[in-house]
Short mmCIF file of C-alpha atoms and ligand atoms in Angstrom, two decimals:
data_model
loop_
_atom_site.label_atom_id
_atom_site.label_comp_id
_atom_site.label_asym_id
_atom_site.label_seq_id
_atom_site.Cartn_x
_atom_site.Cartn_y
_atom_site.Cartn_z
CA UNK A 1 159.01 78.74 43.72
CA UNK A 2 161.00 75.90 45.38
CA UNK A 3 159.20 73.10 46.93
CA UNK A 4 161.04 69.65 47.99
CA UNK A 5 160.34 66.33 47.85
CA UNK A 6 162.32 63.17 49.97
CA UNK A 7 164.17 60.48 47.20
CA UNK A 8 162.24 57.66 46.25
CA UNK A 9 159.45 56.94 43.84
CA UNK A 10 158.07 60.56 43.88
CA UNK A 11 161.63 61.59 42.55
CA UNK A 12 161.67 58.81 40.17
CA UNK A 13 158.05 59.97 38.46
CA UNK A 14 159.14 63.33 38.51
CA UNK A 15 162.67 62.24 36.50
CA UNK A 16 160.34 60.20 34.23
CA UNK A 17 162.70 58.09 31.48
CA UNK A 18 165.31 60.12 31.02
CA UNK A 19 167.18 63.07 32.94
CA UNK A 20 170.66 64.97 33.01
CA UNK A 21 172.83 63.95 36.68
CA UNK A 22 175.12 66.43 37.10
CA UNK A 23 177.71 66.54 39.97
CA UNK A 24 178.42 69.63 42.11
CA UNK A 25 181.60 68.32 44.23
CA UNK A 26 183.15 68.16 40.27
CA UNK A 27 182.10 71.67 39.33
CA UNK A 28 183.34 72.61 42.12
CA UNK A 29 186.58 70.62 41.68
CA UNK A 30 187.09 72.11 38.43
CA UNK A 31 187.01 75.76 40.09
CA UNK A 32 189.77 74.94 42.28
CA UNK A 33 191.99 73.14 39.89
CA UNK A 34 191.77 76.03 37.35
CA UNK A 35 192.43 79.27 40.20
CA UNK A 36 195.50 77.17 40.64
CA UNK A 37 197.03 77.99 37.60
CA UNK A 38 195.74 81.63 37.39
CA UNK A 39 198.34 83.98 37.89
CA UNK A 40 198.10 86.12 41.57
CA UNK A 41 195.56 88.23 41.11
CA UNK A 42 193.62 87.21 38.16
CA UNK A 43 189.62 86.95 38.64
CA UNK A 44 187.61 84.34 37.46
CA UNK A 45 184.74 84.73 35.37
CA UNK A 46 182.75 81.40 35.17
CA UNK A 47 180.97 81.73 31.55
CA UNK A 48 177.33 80.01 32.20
CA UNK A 49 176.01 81.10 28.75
CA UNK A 50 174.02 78.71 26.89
CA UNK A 51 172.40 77.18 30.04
CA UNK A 52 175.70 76.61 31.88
CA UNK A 53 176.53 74.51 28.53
CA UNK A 54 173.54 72.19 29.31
CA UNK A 55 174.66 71.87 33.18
CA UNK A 56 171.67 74.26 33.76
CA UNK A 57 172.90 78.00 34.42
CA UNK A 58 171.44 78.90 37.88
CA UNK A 59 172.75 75.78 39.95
CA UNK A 60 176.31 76.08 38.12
CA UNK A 61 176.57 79.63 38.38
CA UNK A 62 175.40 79.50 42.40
CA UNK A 63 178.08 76.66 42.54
CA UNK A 64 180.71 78.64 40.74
CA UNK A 65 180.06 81.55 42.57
CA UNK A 66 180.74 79.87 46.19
CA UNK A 67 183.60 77.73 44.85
CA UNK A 68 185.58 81.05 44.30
CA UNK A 69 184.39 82.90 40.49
CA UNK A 70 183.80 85.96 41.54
CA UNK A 71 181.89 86.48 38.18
CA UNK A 72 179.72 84.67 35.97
CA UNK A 73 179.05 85.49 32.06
CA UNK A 74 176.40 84.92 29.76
CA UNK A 75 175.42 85.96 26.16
CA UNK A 76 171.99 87.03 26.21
CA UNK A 77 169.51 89.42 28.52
CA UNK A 78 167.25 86.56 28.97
CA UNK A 79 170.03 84.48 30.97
CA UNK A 80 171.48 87.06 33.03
CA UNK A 81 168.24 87.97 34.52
CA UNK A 82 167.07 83.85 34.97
CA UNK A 83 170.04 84.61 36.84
CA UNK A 84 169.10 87.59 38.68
CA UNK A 85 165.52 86.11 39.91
CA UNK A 86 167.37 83.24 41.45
CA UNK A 87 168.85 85.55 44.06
CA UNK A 88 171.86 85.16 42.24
CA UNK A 89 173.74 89.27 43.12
CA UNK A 90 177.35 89.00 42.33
CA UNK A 91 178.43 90.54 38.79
CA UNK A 92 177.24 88.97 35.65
CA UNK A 93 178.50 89.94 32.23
CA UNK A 94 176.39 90.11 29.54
CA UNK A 95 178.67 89.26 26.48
CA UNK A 96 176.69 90.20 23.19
CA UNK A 97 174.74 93.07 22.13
CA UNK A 98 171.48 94.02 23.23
CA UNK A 99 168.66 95.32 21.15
CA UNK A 100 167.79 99.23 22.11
CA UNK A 101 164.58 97.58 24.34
CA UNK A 102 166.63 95.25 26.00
CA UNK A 103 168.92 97.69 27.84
CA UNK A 104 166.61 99.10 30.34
CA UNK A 105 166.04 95.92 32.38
CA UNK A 106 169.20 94.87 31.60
CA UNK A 107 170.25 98.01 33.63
CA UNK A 108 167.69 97.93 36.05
CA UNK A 109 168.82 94.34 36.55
CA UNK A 110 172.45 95.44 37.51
CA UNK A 111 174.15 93.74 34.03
CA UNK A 112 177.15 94.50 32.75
CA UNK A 113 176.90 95.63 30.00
CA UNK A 114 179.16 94.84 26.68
CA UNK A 115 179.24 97.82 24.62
CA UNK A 116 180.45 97.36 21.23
CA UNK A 117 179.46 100.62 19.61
CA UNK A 118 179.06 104.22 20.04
CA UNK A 119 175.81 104.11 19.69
CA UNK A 120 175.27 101.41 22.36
CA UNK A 121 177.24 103.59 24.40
CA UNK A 122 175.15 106.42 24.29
CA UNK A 123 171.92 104.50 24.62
CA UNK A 124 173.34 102.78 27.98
CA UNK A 125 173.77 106.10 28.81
CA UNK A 126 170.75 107.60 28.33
CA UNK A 127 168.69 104.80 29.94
CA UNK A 128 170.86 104.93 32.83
CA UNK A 129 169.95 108.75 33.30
CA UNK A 130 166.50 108.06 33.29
CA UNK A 131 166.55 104.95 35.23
CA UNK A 132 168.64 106.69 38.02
CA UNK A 133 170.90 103.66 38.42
CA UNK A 134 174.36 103.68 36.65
CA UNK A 135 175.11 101.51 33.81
CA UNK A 136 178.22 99.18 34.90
CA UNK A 137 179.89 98.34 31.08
CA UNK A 138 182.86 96.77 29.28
CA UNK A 139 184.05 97.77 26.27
CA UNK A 140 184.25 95.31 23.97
CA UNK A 141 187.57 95.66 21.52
CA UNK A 142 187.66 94.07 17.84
CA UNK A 143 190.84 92.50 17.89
CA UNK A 144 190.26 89.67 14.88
CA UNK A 145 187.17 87.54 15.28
CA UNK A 146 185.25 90.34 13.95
CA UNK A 147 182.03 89.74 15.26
CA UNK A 148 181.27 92.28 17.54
CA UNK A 149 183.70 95.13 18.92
CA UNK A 150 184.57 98.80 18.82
CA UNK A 151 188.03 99.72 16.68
CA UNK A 152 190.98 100.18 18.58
CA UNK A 153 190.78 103.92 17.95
CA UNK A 154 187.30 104.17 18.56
CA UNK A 155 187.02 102.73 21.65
CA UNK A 156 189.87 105.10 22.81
CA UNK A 157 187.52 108.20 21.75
CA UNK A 158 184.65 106.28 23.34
CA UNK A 159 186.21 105.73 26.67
CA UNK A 160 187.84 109.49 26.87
CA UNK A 161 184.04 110.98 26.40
CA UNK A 162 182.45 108.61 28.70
CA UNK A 163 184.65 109.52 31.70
CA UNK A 164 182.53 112.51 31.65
CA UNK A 165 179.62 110.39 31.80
CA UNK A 166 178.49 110.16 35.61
CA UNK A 167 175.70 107.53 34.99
CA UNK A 168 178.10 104.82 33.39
CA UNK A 169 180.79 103.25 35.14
CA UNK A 170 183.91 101.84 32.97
CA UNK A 171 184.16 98.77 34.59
CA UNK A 172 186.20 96.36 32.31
CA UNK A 173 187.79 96.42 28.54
CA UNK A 174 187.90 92.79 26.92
CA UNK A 175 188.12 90.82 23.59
CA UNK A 176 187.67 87.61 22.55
CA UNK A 177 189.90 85.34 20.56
CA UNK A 178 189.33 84.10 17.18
CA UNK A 179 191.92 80.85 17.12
CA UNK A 180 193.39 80.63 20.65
CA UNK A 181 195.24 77.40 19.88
CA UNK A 182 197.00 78.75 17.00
CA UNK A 183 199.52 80.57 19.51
CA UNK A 184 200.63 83.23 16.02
CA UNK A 185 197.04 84.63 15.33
CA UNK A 186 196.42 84.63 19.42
CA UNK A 187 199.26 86.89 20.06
CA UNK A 188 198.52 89.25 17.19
CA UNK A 189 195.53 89.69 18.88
CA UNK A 190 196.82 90.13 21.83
CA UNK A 191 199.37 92.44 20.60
CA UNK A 192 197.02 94.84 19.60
CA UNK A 193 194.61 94.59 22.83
CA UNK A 194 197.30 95.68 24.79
CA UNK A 195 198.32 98.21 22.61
CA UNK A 196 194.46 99.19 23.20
CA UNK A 197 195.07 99.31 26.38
CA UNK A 198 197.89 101.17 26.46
CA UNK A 199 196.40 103.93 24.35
CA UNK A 200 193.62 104.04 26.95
CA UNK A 201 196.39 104.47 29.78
CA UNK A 202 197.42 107.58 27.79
CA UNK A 203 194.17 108.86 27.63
CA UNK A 204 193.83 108.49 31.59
CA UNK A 205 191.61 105.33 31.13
CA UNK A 206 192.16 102.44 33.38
CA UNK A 207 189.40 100.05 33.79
CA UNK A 208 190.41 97.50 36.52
CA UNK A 209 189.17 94.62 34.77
CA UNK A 210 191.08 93.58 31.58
CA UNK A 211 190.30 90.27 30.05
CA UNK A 212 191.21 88.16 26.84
CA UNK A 213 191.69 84.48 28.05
CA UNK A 214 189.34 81.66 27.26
CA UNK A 215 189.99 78.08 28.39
CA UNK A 216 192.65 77.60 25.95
CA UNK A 217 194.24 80.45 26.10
CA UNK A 218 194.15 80.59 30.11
CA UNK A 219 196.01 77.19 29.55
CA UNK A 220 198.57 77.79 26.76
CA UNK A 221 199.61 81.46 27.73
CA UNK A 222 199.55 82.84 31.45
CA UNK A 223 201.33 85.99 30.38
CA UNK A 224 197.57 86.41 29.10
CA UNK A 225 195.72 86.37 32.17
CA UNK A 226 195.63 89.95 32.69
CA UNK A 227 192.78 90.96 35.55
CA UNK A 228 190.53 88.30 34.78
CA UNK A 229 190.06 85.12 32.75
CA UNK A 230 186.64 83.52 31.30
CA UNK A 231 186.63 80.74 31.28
CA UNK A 232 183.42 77.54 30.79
CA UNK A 233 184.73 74.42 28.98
CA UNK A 234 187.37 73.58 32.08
CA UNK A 235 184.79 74.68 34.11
CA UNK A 236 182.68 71.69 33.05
CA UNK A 237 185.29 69.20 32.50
CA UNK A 238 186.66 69.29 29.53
CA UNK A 239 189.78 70.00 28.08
CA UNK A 240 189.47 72.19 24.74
CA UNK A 241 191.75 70.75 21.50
CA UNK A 242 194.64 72.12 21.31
CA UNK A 243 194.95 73.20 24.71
CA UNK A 244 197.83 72.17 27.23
CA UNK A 245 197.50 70.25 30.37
CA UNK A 246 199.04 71.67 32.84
CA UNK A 247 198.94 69.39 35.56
CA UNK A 248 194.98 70.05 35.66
CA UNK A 249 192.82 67.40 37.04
CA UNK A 250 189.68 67.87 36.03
CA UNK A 251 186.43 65.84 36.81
CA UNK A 252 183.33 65.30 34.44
CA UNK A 253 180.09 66.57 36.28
CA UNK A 254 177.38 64.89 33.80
CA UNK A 255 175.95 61.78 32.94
CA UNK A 256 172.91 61.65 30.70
CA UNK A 257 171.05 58.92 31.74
CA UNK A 258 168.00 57.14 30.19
CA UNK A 259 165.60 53.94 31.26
CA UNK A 260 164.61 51.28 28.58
CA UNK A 261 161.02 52.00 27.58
CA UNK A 262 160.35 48.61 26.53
CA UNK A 263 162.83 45.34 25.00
CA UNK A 264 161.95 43.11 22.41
CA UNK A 265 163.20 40.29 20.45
CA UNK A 266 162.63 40.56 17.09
CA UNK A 267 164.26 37.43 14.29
CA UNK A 268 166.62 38.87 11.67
CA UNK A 269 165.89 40.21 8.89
CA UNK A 270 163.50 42.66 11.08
CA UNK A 271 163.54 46.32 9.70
CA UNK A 272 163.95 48.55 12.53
CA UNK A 273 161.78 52.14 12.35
CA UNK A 274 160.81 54.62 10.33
CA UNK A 275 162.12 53.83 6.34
CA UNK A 276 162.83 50.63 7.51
CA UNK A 277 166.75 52.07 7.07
CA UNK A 278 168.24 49.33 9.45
CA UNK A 279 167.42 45.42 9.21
CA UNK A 280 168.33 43.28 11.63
CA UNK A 281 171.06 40.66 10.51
CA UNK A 282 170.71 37.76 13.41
CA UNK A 283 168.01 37.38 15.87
CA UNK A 284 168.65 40.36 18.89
CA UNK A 285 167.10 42.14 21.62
CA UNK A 286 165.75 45.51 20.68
CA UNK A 287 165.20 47.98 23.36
CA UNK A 288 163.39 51.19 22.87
CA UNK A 289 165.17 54.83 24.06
CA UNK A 290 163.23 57.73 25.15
CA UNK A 291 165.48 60.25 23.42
CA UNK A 292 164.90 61.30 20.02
CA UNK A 293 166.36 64.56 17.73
CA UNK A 294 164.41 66.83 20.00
CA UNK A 295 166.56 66.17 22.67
CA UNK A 296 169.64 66.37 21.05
CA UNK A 297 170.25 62.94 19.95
CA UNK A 298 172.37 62.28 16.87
CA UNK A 299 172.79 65.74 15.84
CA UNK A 300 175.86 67.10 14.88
CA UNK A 301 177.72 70.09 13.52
CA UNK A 302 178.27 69.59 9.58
CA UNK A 303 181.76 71.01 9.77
CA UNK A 304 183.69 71.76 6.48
CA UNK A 305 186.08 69.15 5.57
CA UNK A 306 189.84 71.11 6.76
CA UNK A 307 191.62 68.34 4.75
CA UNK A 308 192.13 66.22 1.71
CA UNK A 309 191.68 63.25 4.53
CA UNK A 310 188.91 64.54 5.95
CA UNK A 311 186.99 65.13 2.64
CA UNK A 312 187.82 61.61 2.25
CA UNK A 313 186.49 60.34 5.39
CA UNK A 314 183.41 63.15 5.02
CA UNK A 315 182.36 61.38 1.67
CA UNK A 316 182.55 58.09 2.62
CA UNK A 317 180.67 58.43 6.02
CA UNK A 318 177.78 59.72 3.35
CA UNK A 319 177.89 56.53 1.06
CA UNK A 320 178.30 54.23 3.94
CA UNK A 321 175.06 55.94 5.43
CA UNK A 322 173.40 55.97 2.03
CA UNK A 323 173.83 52.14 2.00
CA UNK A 324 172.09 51.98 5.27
CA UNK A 325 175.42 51.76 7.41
CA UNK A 326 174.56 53.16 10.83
CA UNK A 327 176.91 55.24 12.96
CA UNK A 328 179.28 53.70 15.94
CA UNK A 329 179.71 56.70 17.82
CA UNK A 330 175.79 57.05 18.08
CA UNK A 331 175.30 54.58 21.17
CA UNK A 332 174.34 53.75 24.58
CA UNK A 333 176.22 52.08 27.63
CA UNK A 334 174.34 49.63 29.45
CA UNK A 335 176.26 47.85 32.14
CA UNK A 336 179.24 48.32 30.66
CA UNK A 337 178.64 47.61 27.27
CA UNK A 338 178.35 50.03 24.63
CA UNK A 339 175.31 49.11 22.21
CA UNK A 340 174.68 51.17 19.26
CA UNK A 341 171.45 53.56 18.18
CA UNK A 342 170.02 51.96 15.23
CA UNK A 343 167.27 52.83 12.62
CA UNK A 344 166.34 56.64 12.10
CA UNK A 345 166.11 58.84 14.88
CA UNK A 346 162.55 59.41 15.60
CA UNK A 347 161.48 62.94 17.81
CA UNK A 348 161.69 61.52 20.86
CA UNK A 349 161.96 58.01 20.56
CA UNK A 350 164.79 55.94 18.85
CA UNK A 351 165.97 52.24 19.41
CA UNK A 352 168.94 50.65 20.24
CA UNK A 353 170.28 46.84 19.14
CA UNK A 354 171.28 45.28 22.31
CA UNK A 355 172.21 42.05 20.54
CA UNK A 356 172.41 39.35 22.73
CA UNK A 357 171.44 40.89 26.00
CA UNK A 358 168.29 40.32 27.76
CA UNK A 359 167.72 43.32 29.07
CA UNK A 360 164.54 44.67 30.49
CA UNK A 361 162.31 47.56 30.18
CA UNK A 362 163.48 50.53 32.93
CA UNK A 363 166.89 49.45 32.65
CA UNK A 364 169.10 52.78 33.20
CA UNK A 365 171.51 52.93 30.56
CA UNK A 366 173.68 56.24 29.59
CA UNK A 367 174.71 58.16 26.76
CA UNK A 368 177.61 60.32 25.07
CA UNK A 369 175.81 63.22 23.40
CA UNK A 370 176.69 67.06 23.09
CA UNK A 371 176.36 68.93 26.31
CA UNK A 372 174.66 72.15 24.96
CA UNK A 373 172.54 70.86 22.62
CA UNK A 374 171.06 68.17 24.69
CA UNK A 375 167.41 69.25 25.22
CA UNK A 376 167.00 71.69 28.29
CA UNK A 377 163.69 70.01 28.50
CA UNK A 378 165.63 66.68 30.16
CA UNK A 379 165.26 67.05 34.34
CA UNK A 380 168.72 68.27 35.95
CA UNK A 381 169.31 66.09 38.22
CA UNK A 382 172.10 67.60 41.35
CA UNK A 383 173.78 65.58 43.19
CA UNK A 384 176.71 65.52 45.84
CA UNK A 385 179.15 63.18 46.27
CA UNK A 386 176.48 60.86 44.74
CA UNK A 387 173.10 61.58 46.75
CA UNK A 388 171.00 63.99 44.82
CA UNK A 389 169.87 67.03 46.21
CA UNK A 390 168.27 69.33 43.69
CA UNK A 391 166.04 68.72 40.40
CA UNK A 392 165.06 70.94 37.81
CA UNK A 393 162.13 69.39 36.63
CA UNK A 394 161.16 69.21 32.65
CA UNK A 395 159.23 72.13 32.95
CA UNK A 396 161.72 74.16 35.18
CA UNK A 397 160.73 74.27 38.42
CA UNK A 398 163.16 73.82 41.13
CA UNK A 399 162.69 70.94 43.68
CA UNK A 400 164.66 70.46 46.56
CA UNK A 401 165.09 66.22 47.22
CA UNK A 402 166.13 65.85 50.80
CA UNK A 403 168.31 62.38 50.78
CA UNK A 404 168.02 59.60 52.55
CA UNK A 405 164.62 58.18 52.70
CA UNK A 406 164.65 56.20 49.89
CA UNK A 407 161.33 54.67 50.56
CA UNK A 408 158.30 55.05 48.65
CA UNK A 409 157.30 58.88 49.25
CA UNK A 410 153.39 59.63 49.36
CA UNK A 411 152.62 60.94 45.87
CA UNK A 412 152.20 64.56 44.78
C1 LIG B 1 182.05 81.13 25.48
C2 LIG B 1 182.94 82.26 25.77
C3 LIG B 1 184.04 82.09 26.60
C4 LIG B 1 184.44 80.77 27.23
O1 LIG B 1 185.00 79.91 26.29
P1 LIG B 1 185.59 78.48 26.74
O2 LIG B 1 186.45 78.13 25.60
O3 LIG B 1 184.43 77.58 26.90
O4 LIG B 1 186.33 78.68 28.00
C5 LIG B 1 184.81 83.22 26.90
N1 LIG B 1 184.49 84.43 26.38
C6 LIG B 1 183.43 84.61 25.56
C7 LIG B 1 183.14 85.98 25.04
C8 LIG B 1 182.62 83.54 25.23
O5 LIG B 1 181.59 83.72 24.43
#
């Protein structure tokens, strides 16, 4: 249920230490700039998997939606139906497999389906009959990644039987690309989609929606765009390596934002947290963050060295942190300054060396970290133009905040 609350200290209890602000005007934005570059007639699907890639799936994909997507995606059952009890009707994609229990509320939920095998196929199918609904599907076509997808030939089979199939409408026939910067491999696989495609045409199978673009290949090759593109990373502001620019101007919606818990000045020589891995080397100002691993903080990917460089650099970043070096990229911006995470991460709790500045405790200060693993725990904070006007709180719940009063509300 949504209930609202007016901005001020009611809002600021409710944020507690630390909180996600994310801006709808940019998502927005980003919708815009990227239909400009889709070739006439080309839908957009706004991918919202993975909790709208930490922007929170239900705001973006409302957002999205009104902005001009006139579908959203997601991998799993779980998020297109979050979706579907927000009031949230337009078409939604589920893009993985389901298990056999999954597909009955997927269909009484009006999903699209991804079928990637026969057998899928027939269970949609089936469930559809005795739901009395039809199953809306895309076929999903292996084309390279190999992860999920039907054969070229098979899917042709598929598709001829299931035109016979009253209780399953052929919506769409899609793929997805293993390496769409590597502009070789990408048309390979596109080669064969299309000849997919064409052997479906032969067969007297046309879905109207055929897709294959992700944000870097909606970028780098528009002869790609087909009926539809999916596209998330521009969505939320990024620009994927690898791909082109073309003229887009995107904005960043998100700032992860923390308060101080506490500051304290500490003489050198101070070892700072658990091990006692980092020791102060001149008398500083330590302030405590309230973000820890379990939000997110300071993981990363261990990706496999692609180089003779980048074994180098992979090996050296390990003795350097054996010797109780600490990382630069791990740290926090207050006013302007960037002041680095120190010591070992704790759960929730880690502390940053703000050397010679005096700050104090409830300071806001904010930090780089990866969008879709930060916690989904944090509040979402929505704002527009600046003045926030939504808030997923910590444990979910959806408050309104109606601006303006900034004054201390009465308390809950
Ligand atoms: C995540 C995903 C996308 C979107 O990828 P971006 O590179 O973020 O645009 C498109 N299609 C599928 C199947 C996906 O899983």
């Amino acid at each position: 249920m949504e209930t609202s609350l007016t901005a001020g200290t009611e809002l600021a209890a409710l944020l507690g230490p630390r909180w996600v602000e994310i801006e709808a005007a940019a998502l927005e934005h980003n919708v815009q700039q990227v239909k400009k570059i889709l070739e006439p007639g080309t839908r957009l699907l706004a991918v919202v998997k993975a909790d709208a890639y930490g922007a929170g799936a239900v705001e973006a994909a409302r957002l999205f939606l009104k902005a001009g997507a006139s579908y959203v995606g997601v991998t799993t059952l779980a998020e297109g139906w979050e979706l579907r009890r927000h009031g949230i009707m337009e078409p939604v994609l589920l893009m993985s497999p389901l298990l056999p229990e999954e597909m009955a509320t997927a269909i009484r939920q009006d999903l699209t389906l991804s079928i990637a095998s026969r057998g899928e196929a027939e269970r949609a199918g089936e469930v559809a009959r005795e739901a009395g609904r039809p199953a809306r599907v895309h076929l999903k076509i292996e084309t390279g990644l190999n992860r999920t997808g039907l054969q070229p030939e098979e899917a042709v089979a598929l598709a001829r039987e299931m035109a016979s199939w009253p209780e399953v409408q052929l919506e769409g026939v899609y793929t997805h690309l293993a390496r769409a910067a590597h502009p070789g491999k990408t048309r390979e696989q596109f080669r064969l989609f299309q000849e997919t495609l064409q052997a479906l045409e032969a067969a007297g199978v046309s879905p109207p929606l055929r897709h294959i673009c992700n944000s870097t290949a909606c970028l780098n090759y528009p002869e790609m765009h087909l009926d539809m593109v999916r596209v998330g990373t521009l969505l939320y502001g990024q620009f994927p390596p690898g791909a082109r620019n073309r003229g887009l101007d995107l904005r960043d919606p998100w700032q992860l934002k923390a308060r101080l818990l506490a500051v304290r000045r500490v003489p050198a020589g101070t070892p700072v947290g658990y091990g006692g891995d980092y020791v102060t080397s001149r008398p500083t100002y330590l302030g405590v963050l309230p973000l820890g691993y379990a939000d997110g903080l300071g993981l990363t990917a261990i990706a496999r060295p692609k180089s003779a460089g980048d074994l180098v650099r992979f090996v050296a970043k390990a003795i350097l942190s054996y010797l109780g070096w600490h990382r630069r990229d791990l740290a926090v911006d207050l006013e302007g300054r960037r002041v680095p995470v120190v010591g070992r991460i704790g759960m929730q709790l880690s502390l940053v060396d703000l050397e010679d500045i005096p700050a104090e405790a409830g300071q806001v200060v904010t930090i780089t970290m990866g969008r879709p693993i930060t916690g989904a725990r944090l509040p979402r904070l929505y704002l527009r133009e600046g003045e926030p006007y939504l808030l997923r709180t910590a444990t979910g719940e959806w408050i309104t905040v109606s601006p303006g009063r900034t004054e201390a509300a009465p308390s809950l």
